[in-house]
Amino acid sequence: MGTSVSRDTTPDLALSNQQVTCVWRNKQDTQGSDHFLIELIISGPELVRTVGRAALTDWPGFRKLRSARNTEDTADLAEERKINIPHG
């Protein structure tokens, strides 16, 4: 059972369908996490689909802004710190 310091572990899931072959293997590397990296190898017909833009949050910048503004309302701050990554 988890505590206020550590939580129960939840499983990592990977789902596929019959149109692809999916193989996974444990990389035996945690990179400092409490989870091992899992490599998924997916083979099948190539699908090209545009799904939009990914956004990465600059968390150190976010924390610095939050501290400078001395606010708990973080919605606007989070939006300011996003970096849009074009697809493709």
Short mmCIF file of C-alpha atoms in Angstrom, two decimals:
data_model
loop_
_atom_site.label_atom_id
_atom_site.label_comp_id
_atom_site.label_asym_id
_atom_site.label_seq_id
_atom_site.Cartn_x
_atom_site.Cartn_y
_atom_site.Cartn_z
CA MET A 1 0.00 0.00 0.00
CA GLY A 2 1.25 3.50 -0.82
CA THR A 3 1.99 6.21 1.72
CA SER A 4 2.29 10.00 1.53
CA VAL A 5 5.90 9.48 0.44
CA SER A 6 5.59 6.47 -1.89
CA ARG A 7 2.69 5.29 -4.00
CA ASP A 8 1.62 1.90 -5.20
CA THR A 9 3.09 0.98 -8.56
CA THR A 10 0.80 1.06 -11.57
CA PRO A 11 1.46 -1.09 -14.63
CA ASP A 12 2.61 0.42 -17.92
CA LEU A 13 0.35 -0.66 -20.78
CA ALA A 14 0.92 -0.88 -24.53
CA LEU A 15 -2.01 -1.80 -26.75
CA SER A 16 -1.98 -2.85 -30.40
CA ASN A 17 -4.29 -4.51 -32.89
CA GLN A 18 -4.04 -7.40 -35.34
CA GLN A 19 -2.83 -5.18 -38.19
CA VAL A 20 0.63 -4.83 -36.66
CA THR A 21 3.19 -7.05 -35.01
CA CYS A 22 4.26 -5.69 -31.66
CA VAL A 23 7.18 -7.02 -29.61
CA TRP A 24 8.45 -5.54 -26.37
CA ARG A 25 11.58 -6.03 -24.29
CA ASN A 26 12.79 -4.74 -20.95
CA LYS A 27 15.87 -2.55 -21.54
CA GLN A 28 17.13 -3.27 -17.96
CA ASP A 29 17.74 0.50 -17.60
CA THR A 30 15.88 2.79 -15.19
CA GLN A 31 17.68 6.09 -15.92
CA GLY A 32 17.08 6.96 -12.27
CA SER A 33 13.35 6.18 -12.30
CA ASP A 34 11.56 3.47 -10.35
CA HIS A 35 10.52 1.92 -13.70
CA PHE A 36 12.56 0.07 -16.28
CA LEU A 37 12.53 1.38 -19.85
CA ILE A 38 10.53 -0.80 -22.21
CA GLU A 39 11.35 -0.92 -25.91
CA LEU A 40 8.41 -1.49 -28.26
CA ILE A 41 9.12 -2.76 -31.77
CA ILE A 42 6.09 -2.29 -34.02
CA SER A 43 5.99 -3.71 -37.55
CA GLY A 44 3.20 -3.42 -40.06
CA PRO A 45 1.83 -1.28 -42.86
CA GLU A 46 3.13 2.27 -42.77
CA LEU A 47 0.52 4.77 -41.69
CA VAL A 48 1.08 8.47 -42.17
CA ARG A 49 -1.26 10.67 -40.23
CA THR A 50 -0.92 14.25 -39.08
CA VAL A 51 -2.02 14.47 -35.49
CA GLY A 52 -1.03 18.01 -34.58
CA ARG A 53 1.70 19.66 -32.58
CA ALA A 54 3.41 18.44 -29.47
CA ALA A 55 4.07 20.90 -26.68
CA LEU A 56 6.89 20.61 -24.17
CA THR A 57 6.75 22.55 -20.94
CA ASP A 58 9.85 24.36 -19.72
CA TRP A 59 9.40 23.34 -16.05
CA PRO A 60 12.42 25.24 -14.65
CA GLY A 61 11.19 28.38 -16.42
CA PHE A 62 7.67 27.75 -15.13
CA ARG A 63 8.89 27.46 -11.53
CA LYS A 64 10.96 30.62 -11.89
CA LEU A 65 7.95 32.57 -13.23
CA ARG A 66 5.67 31.21 -10.52
CA SER A 67 8.16 32.19 -7.84
CA ALA A 68 8.69 35.67 -9.34
CA ARG A 69 4.94 36.32 -9.57
CA ASN A 70 4.25 34.75 -6.18
CA THR A 71 1.04 33.12 -7.39
CA GLU A 72 -0.69 29.78 -7.10
CA ASP A 73 -2.82 30.43 -10.22
CA THR A 74 -0.69 28.52 -12.70
CA ALA A 75 -2.89 28.20 -15.82
CA ASP A 76 -1.51 31.30 -17.58
CA LEU A 77 2.05 30.57 -16.47
CA ALA A 78 1.94 27.04 -17.91
CA GLU A 79 0.69 28.35 -21.26
CA GLU A 80 3.55 30.89 -21.43
CA ARG A 81 6.20 28.21 -20.89
CA LYS A 82 5.06 25.81 -23.65
CA ILE A 83 7.37 25.26 -26.59
CA ASN A 84 5.56 24.11 -29.73
CA ILE A 85 7.26 21.30 -31.62
CA PRO A 86 6.20 20.99 -35.29
CA HIS A 87 5.30 17.51 -36.49
CA GLY A 88 7.04 15.79 -39.34
#
